[in-house]
PDB file of C-alpha atoms and ligand atoms in Angstrom:
ATOM      1  CA  ASN A   1      28.240 -49.210  11.661  1.00  0.00           C
ATOM      2  CA  GLU A   2      25.085 -47.205  12.008  1.00  0.00           C
ATOM      3  CA  PHE A   3      24.655 -47.074   8.258  1.00  0.00           C
ATOM      4  CA  SER A   4      22.788 -49.816   6.379  1.00  0.00           C
ATOM      5  CA  LEU A   5      21.184 -50.352   3.028  1.00  0.00           C
ATOM      6  CA  HIS A   6      17.625 -51.019   2.262  1.00  0.00           C
ATOM      7  CA  TYR A   7      16.416 -52.314  -1.164  1.00  0.00           C
ATOM      8  CA  GLN A   8      13.308 -51.414  -2.976  1.00  0.00           C
ATOM      9  CA  PRO A   9      12.226 -53.657  -5.861  1.00  0.00           C
ATOM     10  CA  GLN A  10      11.917 -52.338  -9.287  1.00  0.00           C
ATOM     11  CA  VAL A  11       9.176 -54.272 -11.100  1.00  0.00           C
ATOM     12  CA  ARG A  12       8.457 -55.028 -14.734  1.00  0.00           C
ATOM     13  CA  CYS A  13       4.981 -53.729 -15.563  1.00  0.00           C
ATOM     14  CA  SER A  14       4.057 -56.519 -18.038  1.00  0.00           C
ATOM     15  CA  ASP A  15       4.303 -59.435 -15.565  1.00  0.00           C
ATOM     16  CA  ASP A  16       5.217 -58.043 -12.073  1.00  0.00           C
ATOM     17  CA  LYS A  17       8.617 -59.722 -12.111  1.00  0.00           C
ATOM     18  CA  VAL A  18      11.294 -57.996  -9.924  1.00  0.00           C
ATOM     19  CA  VAL A  19      14.050 -57.117 -12.385  1.00  0.00           C
ATOM     20  CA  SER A  20      16.151 -54.790 -10.218  1.00  0.00           C
ATOM     21  CA  PHE A  21      16.457 -53.120  -6.829  1.00  0.00           C
ATOM     22  CA  GLU A  22      17.271 -49.523  -5.729  1.00  0.00           C
ATOM     23  CA  ALA A  23      19.804 -49.283  -2.827  1.00  0.00           C
ATOM     24  CA  LEU A  24      18.604 -46.698  -0.300  1.00  0.00           C
ATOM     25  CA  LEU A  25      20.868 -45.574   2.494  1.00  0.00           C
ATOM     26  CA  ARG A  26      19.609 -45.757   6.120  1.00  0.00           C
ATOM     27  CA  TRP A  27      21.101 -44.192   9.250  1.00  0.00           C
ATOM     28  CA  ASN A  28      19.962 -45.564  12.500  1.00  0.00           C
ATOM     29  CA  HIS A  29      21.265 -43.150  15.072  1.00  0.00           C
ATOM     30  CA  PRO A  30      21.515 -44.386  18.680  1.00  0.00           C
ATOM     31  CA  LYS A  31      19.645 -41.358  20.116  1.00  0.00           C
ATOM     32  CA  LEU A  32      17.765 -39.905  17.049  1.00  0.00           C
ATOM     33  CA  GLY A  33      16.584 -43.221  15.689  1.00  0.00           C
ATOM     34  CA  GLN A  34      16.026 -43.537  11.862  1.00  0.00           C
ATOM     35  CA  VAL A  35      17.171 -40.193  10.197  1.00  0.00           C
ATOM     36  CA  SER A  36      15.885 -39.646   6.707  1.00  0.00           C
ATOM     37  CA  PRO A  37      18.497 -39.654   3.871  1.00  0.00           C
ATOM     38  CA  ALA A  38      16.870 -36.438   2.688  1.00  0.00           C
ATOM     39  CA  ARG A  39      18.307 -34.896   5.784  1.00  0.00           C
ATOM     40  CA  PHE A  40      21.651 -36.542   6.359  1.00  0.00           C
ATOM     41  CA  ILE A  41      22.910 -36.745   2.726  1.00  0.00           C
ATOM     42  CA  PRO A  42      23.179 -33.018   2.280  1.00  0.00           C
ATOM     43  CA  VAL A  43      25.041 -32.959   5.605  1.00  0.00           C
ATOM     44  CA  LEU A  44      27.462 -35.742   4.417  1.00  0.00           C
ATOM     45  CA  GLU A  45      27.946 -33.644   1.214  1.00  0.00           C
ATOM     46  CA  SER A  46      28.727 -30.359   3.167  1.00  0.00           C
ATOM     47  CA  ILE A  47      31.258 -32.034   5.515  1.00  0.00           C
ATOM     48  CA  GLY A  48      32.954 -33.861   2.751  1.00  0.00           C
ATOM     49  CA  LEU A  49      31.968 -37.391   3.699  1.00  0.00           C
ATOM     50  CA  ILE A  50      29.669 -38.300   0.807  1.00  0.00           C
ATOM     51  CA  GLU A  51      32.444 -39.693  -1.352  1.00  0.00           C
ATOM     52  CA  GLU A  52      33.549 -42.146   1.337  1.00  0.00           C
ATOM     53  CA  VAL A  53      29.951 -43.179   2.338  1.00  0.00           C
ATOM     54  CA  GLY A  54      28.887 -43.286  -1.322  1.00  0.00           C
ATOM     55  CA  GLY A  55      31.807 -45.547  -2.138  1.00  0.00           C
ATOM     56  CA  TRP A  56      30.693 -47.835   0.676  1.00  0.00           C
ATOM     57  CA  VAL A  57      27.159 -47.878  -0.692  1.00  0.00           C
ATOM     58  CA  LEU A  58      28.465 -48.811  -4.192  1.00  0.00           C
ATOM     59  CA  ARG A  59      30.565 -51.728  -2.903  1.00  0.00           C
ATOM     60  CA  GLN A  60      27.903 -52.974  -0.525  1.00  0.00           C
ATOM     61  CA  ALA A  61      25.113 -52.845  -3.134  1.00  0.00           C
ATOM     62  CA  CYS A  62      27.347 -54.661  -5.679  1.00  0.00           C
ATOM     63  CA  ARG A  63      28.231 -57.405  -3.157  1.00  0.00           C
ATOM     64  CA  GLN A  64      24.587 -57.882  -2.361  1.00  0.00           C
ATOM     65  CA  LEU A  65      23.454 -58.046  -5.956  1.00  0.00           C
ATOM     66  CA  ALA A  66      26.205 -60.719  -6.632  1.00  0.00           C
ATOM     67  CA  ARG A  67      24.557 -62.836  -3.915  1.00  0.00           C
ATOM     68  CA  TRP A  68      21.060 -62.365  -5.244  1.00  0.00           C
ATOM     69  CA  ARG A  69      22.139 -63.135  -8.838  1.00  0.00           C
ATOM     70  CA  ARG A  70      23.016 -66.631  -7.731  1.00  0.00           C
ATOM     71  CA  HIS A  71      19.168 -67.091  -7.516  1.00  0.00           C
ATOM     72  CA  ASP A  72      18.337 -65.016 -10.538  1.00  0.00           C
ATOM     73  CA  PRO A  73      21.227 -64.058 -12.872  1.00  0.00           C
ATOM     74  CA  GLU A  74      19.185 -61.354 -14.540  1.00  0.00           C
ATOM     75  CA  LEU A  75      18.817 -59.183 -11.473  1.00  0.00           C
ATOM     76  CA  ARG A  76      20.219 -55.685 -11.549  1.00  0.00           C
ATOM     77  CA  MET A  77      20.966 -52.898  -9.089  1.00  0.00           C
ATOM     78  CA  ALA A  78      20.324 -49.149  -9.151  1.00  0.00           C
ATOM     79  CA  VAL A  79      22.645 -46.970  -6.976  1.00  0.00           C
ATOM     80  CA  ASN A  80      22.081 -43.186  -6.264  1.00  0.00           C
ATOM     81  CA  VAL A  81      25.107 -40.934  -7.027  1.00  0.00           C
ATOM     82  CA  SER A  82      24.888 -37.346  -5.609  1.00  0.00           C
ATOM     83  CA  ALA A  83      26.141 -34.304  -7.403  1.00  0.00           C
ATOM     84  CA  ILE A  84      29.412 -34.079  -5.306  1.00  0.00           C
ATOM     85  CA  GLN A  85      30.202 -37.721  -5.972  1.00  0.00           C
ATOM     86  CA  PHE A  86      29.587 -37.198  -9.655  1.00  0.00           C
ATOM     87  CA  GLU A  87      32.191 -34.461  -9.676  1.00  0.00           C
ATOM     88  CA  ASP A  88      34.768 -36.882  -8.085  1.00  0.00           C
ATOM     89  CA  PRO A  89      37.383 -37.424 -10.845  1.00  0.00           C
ATOM     90  CA  THR A  90      37.871 -40.978  -9.568  1.00  0.00           C
ATOM     91  CA  LEU A  91      34.225 -41.951  -9.810  1.00  0.00           C
ATOM     92  CA  VAL A  92      34.569 -43.939 -12.934  1.00  0.00           C
ATOM     93  CA  TYR A  93      37.514 -45.757 -11.352  1.00  0.00           C
ATOM     94  CA  LYS A  94      35.489 -46.520  -8.267  1.00  0.00           C
ATOM     95  CA  VAL A  95      32.533 -47.843 -10.162  1.00  0.00           C
ATOM     96  CA  ALA A  96      34.888 -50.067 -12.241  1.00  0.00           C
ATOM     97  CA  THR A  97      36.630 -51.580  -9.100  1.00  0.00           C
ATOM     98  CA  SER A  98      33.284 -52.157  -7.314  1.00  0.00           C
ATOM     99  CA  ILE A  99      31.888 -54.140 -10.288  1.00  0.00           C
ATOM    100  CA  GLU A 100      35.082 -56.059 -10.788  1.00  0.00           C
ATOM    101  CA  SER A 101      35.687 -57.000  -7.247  1.00  0.00           C
ATOM    102  CA  SER A 102      32.114 -58.389  -6.931  1.00  0.00           C
ATOM    103  CA  GLY A 103      32.394 -60.176 -10.244  1.00  0.00           C
ATOM    104  CA  LEU A 104      29.386 -58.497 -11.855  1.00  0.00           C
ATOM    105  CA  PRO A 105      28.995 -57.649 -15.451  1.00  0.00           C
ATOM    106  CA  PRO A 106      28.897 -53.984 -15.886  1.00  0.00           C
ATOM    107  CA  ASP A 107      25.317 -53.854 -17.272  1.00  0.00           C
ATOM    108  CA  ALA A 108      24.114 -55.285 -13.836  1.00  0.00           C
ATOM    109  CA  LEU A 109      24.624 -51.874 -12.357  1.00  0.00           C
ATOM    110  CA  GLU A 110      22.659 -48.670 -13.011  1.00  0.00           C
ATOM    111  CA  LEU A 111      23.550 -45.333 -11.589  1.00  0.00           C
ATOM    112  CA  GLU A 112      20.895 -42.807 -10.709  1.00  0.00           C
ATOM    113  CA  ILE A 113      21.749 -39.170 -11.196  1.00  0.00           C
ATOM    114  CA  THR A 114      19.267 -36.314 -10.652  1.00  0.00           C
ATOM    115  CA  GLU A 115      17.991 -34.082 -13.294  1.00  0.00           C
ATOM    116  CA  SER A 116      19.359 -30.981 -11.556  1.00  0.00           C
ATOM    117  CA  LEU A 117      22.809 -32.547 -11.424  1.00  0.00           C
ATOM    118  CA  VAL A 118      22.789 -33.134 -15.211  1.00  0.00           C
ATOM    119  CA  MET A 119      22.244 -29.367 -15.882  1.00  0.00           C
ATOM    120  CA  ARG A 120      24.883 -28.024 -13.391  1.00  0.00           C
ATOM    121  CA  ASP A 121      27.617 -28.452 -15.879  1.00  0.00           C
ATOM    122  CA  PHE A 122      26.331 -30.034 -19.007  1.00  0.00           C
ATOM    123  CA  GLU A 123      29.656 -30.670 -20.790  1.00  0.00           C
ATOM    124  CA  GLN A 124      31.205 -32.127 -17.712  1.00  0.00           C
ATOM    125  CA  THR A 125      28.148 -34.376 -17.185  1.00  0.00           C
ATOM    126  CA  LEU A 126      28.303 -35.533 -20.874  1.00  0.00           C
ATOM    127  CA  SER A 127      31.947 -36.372 -20.574  1.00  0.00           C
ATOM    128  CA  THR A 128      31.531 -38.453 -17.318  1.00  0.00           C
ATOM    129  CA  LEU A 129      28.406 -40.225 -18.631  1.00  0.00           C
ATOM    130  CA  THR A 130      30.176 -41.084 -21.780  1.00  0.00           C
ATOM    131  CA  ARG A 131      33.045 -42.735 -19.834  1.00  0.00           C
ATOM    132  CA  LEU A 132      30.541 -44.580 -17.581  1.00  0.00           C
ATOM    133  CA  LYS A 133      28.674 -45.846 -20.686  1.00  0.00           C
ATOM    134  CA  GLU A 134      31.991 -47.044 -22.140  1.00  0.00           C
ATOM    135  CA  LEU A 135      32.401 -49.027 -19.006  1.00  0.00           C
ATOM    136  CA  GLY A 136      28.938 -50.536 -19.733  1.00  0.00           C
ATOM    137  CA  VAL A 137      26.892 -49.482 -16.680  1.00  0.00           C
ATOM    138  CA  GLY A 138      23.313 -48.115 -17.122  1.00  0.00           C
ATOM    139  CA  ILE A 139      22.383 -44.521 -16.456  1.00  0.00           C
ATOM    140  CA  ALA A 140      19.024 -43.355 -15.127  1.00  0.00           C
ATOM    141  CA  ILE A 141      17.834 -39.774 -14.604  1.00  0.00           C
ATOM    142  CA  ASP A 142      16.249 -39.661 -11.127  1.00  0.00           C
ATOM    143  CA  ASP A 143      13.365 -37.394  -9.995  1.00  0.00           C
ATOM    144  CA  PHE A 144      12.503 -36.521 -13.577  1.00  0.00           C
ATOM    145  CA  GLY A 145      10.002 -33.756 -13.798  1.00  0.00           C
ATOM    146  CA  THR A 146      11.017 -31.977 -10.592  1.00  0.00           C
ATOM    147  CA  GLY A 147      13.806 -29.891 -11.884  1.00  0.00           C
ATOM    148  CA  TYR A 148      14.713 -27.668 -14.779  1.00  0.00           C
ATOM    149  CA  SER A 149      15.615 -29.753 -17.690  1.00  0.00           C
ATOM    150  CA  ASN A 150      16.910 -28.456 -20.943  1.00  0.00           C
ATOM    151  CA  LEU A 151      15.078 -30.910 -23.153  1.00  0.00           C
ATOM    152  CA  ALA A 152      17.339 -30.425 -26.173  1.00  0.00           C
ATOM    153  CA  SER A 153      20.340 -31.127 -23.903  1.00  0.00           C
ATOM    154  CA  LEU A 154      18.757 -34.217 -22.440  1.00  0.00           C
ATOM    155  CA  ALA A 155      18.398 -35.694 -25.982  1.00  0.00           C
ATOM    156  CA  ARG A 156      22.266 -35.597 -26.247  1.00  0.00           C
ATOM    157  CA  LEU A 157      22.968 -37.643 -23.179  1.00  0.00           C
ATOM    158  CA  PRO A 158      23.486 -41.409 -23.170  1.00  0.00           C
ATOM    159  CA  ILE A 159      20.611 -42.153 -20.864  1.00  0.00           C
ATOM    160  CA  ASP A 160      18.938 -45.590 -20.470  1.00  0.00           C
ATOM    161  CA  VAL A 161      16.010 -44.766 -18.124  1.00  0.00           C
ATOM    162  CA  LEU A 162      13.925 -41.785 -17.137  1.00  0.00           C
ATOM    163  CA  LYS A 163      12.618 -42.268 -13.543  1.00  0.00           C
ATOM    164  CA  ILE A 164       9.470 -40.138 -13.324  1.00  0.00           C
ATOM    165  CA  ASP A 165       9.061 -38.561  -9.944  1.00  0.00           C
ATOM    166  CA  ARG A 166       6.264 -39.466  -7.568  1.00  0.00           C
ATOM    167  CA  SER A 167       4.914 -35.981  -7.901  1.00  0.00           C
ATOM    168  CA  ILE A 168       4.127 -36.757 -11.488  1.00  0.00           C
ATOM    169  CA  THR A 169       2.976 -40.314 -10.930  1.00  0.00           C
ATOM    170  CA  SER A 170       0.572 -39.121  -8.314  1.00  0.00           C
ATOM    171  CA  LEU A 171      -1.155 -36.958 -10.965  1.00  0.00           C
ATOM    172  CA  ILE A 172      -2.641 -40.125 -12.381  1.00  0.00           C
ATOM    173  CA  GLY A 173      -6.315 -40.200 -11.589  1.00  0.00           C
ATOM    174  CA  ASP A 174      -6.499 -36.386 -11.662  1.00  0.00           C
ATOM    175  CA  GLU A 175      -8.564 -35.398 -14.580  1.00  0.00           C
ATOM    176  CA  LYS A 176      -6.545 -32.395 -15.551  1.00  0.00           C
ATOM    177  CA  GLY A 177      -3.164 -33.381 -14.181  1.00  0.00           C
ATOM    178  CA  GLU A 178      -3.156 -36.738 -16.015  1.00  0.00           C
ATOM    179  CA  SER A 179      -1.914 -35.131 -19.210  1.00  0.00           C
ATOM    180  CA  ILE A 180       1.385 -34.580 -17.507  1.00  0.00           C
ATOM    181  CA  PRO A 181       2.439 -38.180 -16.927  1.00  0.00           C
ATOM    182  CA  THR A 182       1.034 -38.946 -20.386  1.00  0.00           C
ATOM    183  CA  ALA A 183       3.289 -36.275 -21.984  1.00  0.00           C
ATOM    184  CA  VAL A 184       6.341 -37.406 -20.155  1.00  0.00           C
ATOM    185  CA  ILE A 185       5.815 -40.980 -21.281  1.00  0.00           C
ATOM    186  CA  GLN A 186       5.340 -39.893 -24.880  1.00  0.00           C
ATOM    187  CA  LEU A 187       8.529 -37.698 -24.587  1.00  0.00           C
ATOM    188  CA  SER A 188      10.594 -40.647 -23.327  1.00  0.00           C
ATOM    189  CA  GLN A 189       9.112 -42.920 -26.111  1.00  0.00           C
ATOM    190  CA  ALA A 190      10.116 -40.358 -28.681  1.00  0.00           C
ATOM    191  CA  LEU A 191      13.627 -40.253 -27.349  1.00  0.00           C
ATOM    192  CA  ASP A 192      13.751 -44.055 -27.109  1.00  0.00           C
ATOM    193  CA  ILE A 193      14.487 -43.945 -23.375  1.00  0.00           C
ATOM    194  CA  ASP A 194      12.834 -46.510 -21.051  1.00  0.00           C
ATOM    195  CA  ILE A 195      10.592 -45.149 -18.351  1.00  0.00           C
ATOM    196  CA  LEU A 196      10.495 -46.199 -14.634  1.00  0.00           C
ATOM    197  CA  ALA A 197       7.608 -44.702 -12.676  1.00  0.00           C
ATOM    198  CA  GLU A 198       8.434 -44.031  -9.062  1.00  0.00           C
ATOM    199  CA  GLY A 199       6.122 -43.861  -6.101  1.00  0.00           C
ATOM    200  CA  VAL A 200       3.456 -46.100  -7.473  1.00  0.00           C
ATOM    201  CA  GLU A 201       1.009 -46.545  -4.541  1.00  0.00           C
ATOM    202  CA  GLU A 202      -2.308 -47.500  -6.227  1.00  0.00           C
ATOM    203  CA  ARG A 203      -3.490 -50.228  -8.564  1.00  0.00           C
ATOM    204  CA  GLU A 204      -5.150 -47.525 -10.642  1.00  0.00           C
ATOM    205  CA  GLU A 205      -1.639 -45.818 -11.255  1.00  0.00           C
ATOM    206  CA  LEU A 206      -0.143 -49.195 -12.361  1.00  0.00           C
ATOM    207  CA  ASP A 207      -3.040 -49.852 -14.780  1.00  0.00           C
ATOM    208  CA  PHE A 208      -2.479 -46.408 -16.302  1.00  0.00           C
ATOM    209  CA  LEU A 209       1.280 -46.960 -16.714  1.00  0.00           C
ATOM    210  CA  ARG A 210       0.754 -50.388 -18.225  1.00  0.00           C
ATOM    211  CA  ALA A 211      -1.749 -49.219 -20.741  1.00  0.00           C
ATOM    212  CA  ARG A 212       0.809 -46.647 -21.949  1.00  0.00           C
ATOM    213  CA  GLY A 213       3.684 -49.048 -22.330  1.00  0.00           C
ATOM    214  CA  VAL A 214       5.826 -48.029 -19.313  1.00  0.00           C
ATOM    215  CA  GLN A 215       8.473 -50.638 -18.768  1.00  0.00           C
ATOM    216  CA  THR A 216       9.049 -50.607 -14.963  1.00  0.00           C
ATOM    217  CA  TYR A 217       7.698 -49.240 -11.703  1.00  0.00           C
ATOM    218  CA  GLN A 218       8.605 -48.903  -8.141  1.00  0.00           C
ATOM    219  CA  GLY A 219       6.631 -47.972  -5.113  1.00  0.00           C
ATOM    220  CA  TYR A 220       4.747 -48.890  -1.939  1.00  0.00           C
ATOM    221  CA  TYR A 221       2.134 -50.687  -4.066  1.00  0.00           C
ATOM    222  CA  PHE A 222       4.580 -53.530  -4.724  1.00  0.00           C
ATOM    223  CA  ALA A 223       6.960 -53.133  -1.736  1.00  0.00           C
ATOM    224  CA  ARG A 224       8.591 -50.475   0.460  1.00  0.00           C
ATOM    225  CA  PRO A 225      12.343 -50.335   0.678  1.00  0.00           C
ATOM    226  CA  LEU A 226      13.200 -53.340   2.939  1.00  0.00           C
ATOM    227  CA  SER A 227      16.221 -54.791   4.760  1.00  0.00           C
ATOM    228  CA  VAL A 228      18.011 -57.709   3.143  1.00  0.00           C
ATOM    229  CA  SER A 229      16.416 -60.267   5.514  1.00  0.00           C
ATOM    230  CA  ALA A 230      12.887 -58.755   5.137  1.00  0.00           C
ATOM    231  CA  LEU A 231      13.246 -58.775   1.405  1.00  0.00           C
ATOM    232  CA  GLU A 232      14.577 -62.321   1.127  1.00  0.00           C
ATOM    233  CA  GLU A 233      11.591 -63.532   3.162  1.00  0.00           C
ATOM    234  CA  ARG A 234       9.123 -61.449   1.188  1.00  0.00           C
ATOM    235  CA  LEU A 235      10.387 -62.548  -2.147  1.00  0.00           C
ATOM    236  CA  GLU A 236      11.325 -65.994  -1.163  1.00  0.00           C
ATOM    237  CA  ILE A 237      14.895 -65.572  -2.529  1.00  0.00           C
ATOM    238  CA  GLY A 238      16.960 -68.717  -2.099  1.00  0.00           C
ATOM    239  CA  ARG A 239      13.947 -71.040  -1.594  1.00  0.00           C
ATOM    240  CA  ALA A 240      12.276 -73.234  -4.221  1.00  0.00           C
ATOM    241  CA  ARG A 241      11.235 -70.449  -6.526  1.00  0.00           C
ATOM    242  CA  LYS A 242      13.513 -69.396  -9.332  1.00  0.00           C
ATOM    243  CA  THR A 243      12.203 -66.024 -10.247  1.00  0.00           C
ATOM    244  CA  LEU A 244      11.201 -63.233  -7.905  1.00  0.00           C
ATOM    245  CA  LYS A 245       7.529 -62.552  -8.026  1.00  0.00           C
ATOM    246  CA  LYS A 246       5.202 -60.791  -5.654  1.00  0.00           C
ATOM    247  CA  VAL A 247       4.189 -63.023  -2.731  1.00  0.00           C
ATOM    248  CA  SER A 248       1.159 -61.592  -1.004  1.00  0.00           C
TER     249      SER A 248
HETATM  250  P1  C2E B  20      15.107 -41.181  -4.571  1.00  0.00           P
HETATM  251  O1  C2E B  20      16.460 -41.808  -5.169  1.00  0.00           O
HETATM  252  O2  C2E B  20      14.199 -40.568  -5.491  1.00  0.00           O
HETATM  253  O3  C2E B  20      14.448 -42.488  -3.805  1.00  0.00           O
HETATM  254  C1  C2E B  20      13.095 -42.701  -3.825  1.00  0.00           C
HETATM  255  C2  C2E B  20      12.523 -42.307  -2.466  1.00  0.00           C
HETATM  256  O4  C2E B  20      11.069 -42.518  -2.493  1.00  0.00           O
HETATM  257  C3  C2E B  20      12.946 -43.137  -1.321  1.00  0.00           C
HETATM  258  O5  C2E B  20      13.041 -42.321  -0.110  1.00  0.00           O
HETATM  259  C4  C2E B  20      11.860 -44.148  -1.151  1.00  0.00           C
HETATM  260  O6  C2E B  20      11.711 -44.727   0.092  1.00  0.00           O
HETATM  261  C5  C2E B  20      10.647 -43.328  -1.497  1.00  0.00           C
HETATM  262  N1  C2E B  20       9.534 -44.110  -2.014  1.00  0.00           N
HETATM  263  C6  C2E B  20       9.599 -45.319  -2.718  1.00  0.00           C
HETATM  264  N2  C2E B  20       8.304 -45.679  -3.055  1.00  0.00           N
HETATM  265  C7  C2E B  20       7.374 -44.754  -2.577  1.00  0.00           C
HETATM  266  C8  C2E B  20       5.950 -44.599  -2.635  1.00  0.00           C
HETATM  267  O7  C2E B  20       5.326 -45.373  -3.189  1.00  0.00           O
HETATM  268  N3  C2E B  20       5.528 -43.495  -2.069  1.00  0.00           N
HETATM  269  C9  C2E B  20       6.316 -42.495  -1.435  1.00  0.00           C
HETATM  270  N4  C2E B  20       5.681 -41.490  -0.883  1.00  0.00           N
HETATM  271  N5  C2E B  20       7.638 -42.591  -1.432  1.00  0.00           N
HETATM  272  C10 C2E B  20       8.223 -43.795  -1.988  1.00  0.00           C
HETATM  273  P2  C2E B  20      14.216 -42.445   0.879  1.00  0.00           P
HETATM  274  O8  C2E B  20      14.705 -43.819   1.015  1.00  0.00           O
HETATM  275  O9  C2E B  20      13.750 -41.630   2.066  1.00  0.00           O
HETATM  276  O10 C2E B  20      15.367 -41.632   0.098  1.00  0.00           O
HETATM  277  C11 C2E B  20      15.248 -40.243  -0.182  1.00  0.00           C
HETATM  278  C12 C2E B  20      16.283 -39.780  -1.131  1.00  0.00           C
HETATM  279  O11 C2E B  20      17.560 -39.773  -0.486  1.00  0.00           O
HETATM  280  C13 C2E B  20      16.478 -40.554  -2.409  1.00  0.00           C
HETATM  281  O12 C2E B  20      15.509 -40.195  -3.342  1.00  0.00           O
HETATM  282  C14 C2E B  20      17.798 -40.131  -2.872  1.00  0.00           C
HETATM  283  O13 C2E B  20      17.868 -38.953  -3.563  1.00  0.00           O
HETATM  284  C15 C2E B  20      18.569 -40.013  -1.483  1.00  0.00           C
HETATM  285  N6  C2E B  20      19.365 -41.153  -1.202  1.00  0.00           N
HETATM  286  C16 C2E B  20      19.026 -42.434  -0.598  1.00  0.00           C
HETATM  287  N7  C2E B  20      19.965 -43.226  -0.479  1.00  0.00           N
HETATM  288  C17 C2E B  20      21.075 -42.655  -1.126  1.00  0.00           C
HETATM  289  C18 C2E B  20      22.440 -43.029  -1.364  1.00  0.00           C
HETATM  290  O14 C2E B  20      22.940 -44.106  -1.140  1.00  0.00           O
HETATM  291  N8  C2E B  20      23.264 -42.049  -1.999  1.00  0.00           N
HETATM  292  C19 C2E B  20      22.718 -40.871  -2.380  1.00  0.00           C
HETATM  293  N9  C2E B  20      23.597 -39.937  -3.051  1.00  0.00           N
HETATM  294  N10 C2E B  20      21.492 -40.461  -2.205  1.00  0.00           N
HETATM  295  C20 C2E B  20      20.651 -41.421  -1.518  1.00  0.00           C
HETATM  296 MG1   MG B  21      16.928 -42.811  -6.711  1.00  0.00          MG
HETATM  297 MG1   MG B  22      13.580 -40.262  -7.176  1.00  0.00          MG
END
């Protein structure tokens, strides 16, 4: 019971409406305190526990979304899936049962897989993604721009969203570097894939993304990942308001 989930809002650029959340795993160790997932997830993978913990994340995130959708039925949830989980032959079945048992429509869920995972075994990835798409869940490529992507292969995958990594978003405002986020946005528009910009911390970054037609963003500028209770208070879920908008 030391694991919990925090949720970070994913926000529509055009009107600042919260449209989705990303579930982020937290480990509060009795002696070490909060341990970063960047540290403990590779450990869970190496000791063979990621499938069990990842399954719990999936079920928990789906249950939480079902509760929030009573207040706003359009809300969605994004869940990270690691490379090892992705290779699990029962993944599609686990995803299907998590959705069914929480009573969600499949398109309420989006799975985030990293760019480097996609290229590990392209044909295998394509086959698993195709089965997940048949189920009806959304697929996002996480940390886009940090790994080696075979762009020709990327175009063959059934992808709904490219999540541009913070390292690319943070180039906004840099005279020379700015051409990189611009090019990534143009690439995704040419491929007809939506963009979500990660790690938006500044107003200036958001203005840049809006001006270029980016659909969604996520980052400290709007909200950090928060516990269920902190988020409900912050977004006033379950009170008089019907949609979730920024409350400052
Ligand atoms: P990620 O999926 O790319 O998640 C985004 C990370 O960026 C999160 O770190 C989030 O707290 C952080 N972040 C969000 N907004 C900002 C911002 O404006 N500025 C900056 N500097 N950072 C921001 P976190 O929660 O520490 O997670 C790190 C990574 O651990 C995640 O990267 C993901 O790869 C992995 N992870 C977290 N939860 C899970 C999980 O349930 N399953 C799996 N397989 N991996 C997970
Ligand atoms: Mg992610
Ligand atoms: Mg990311």
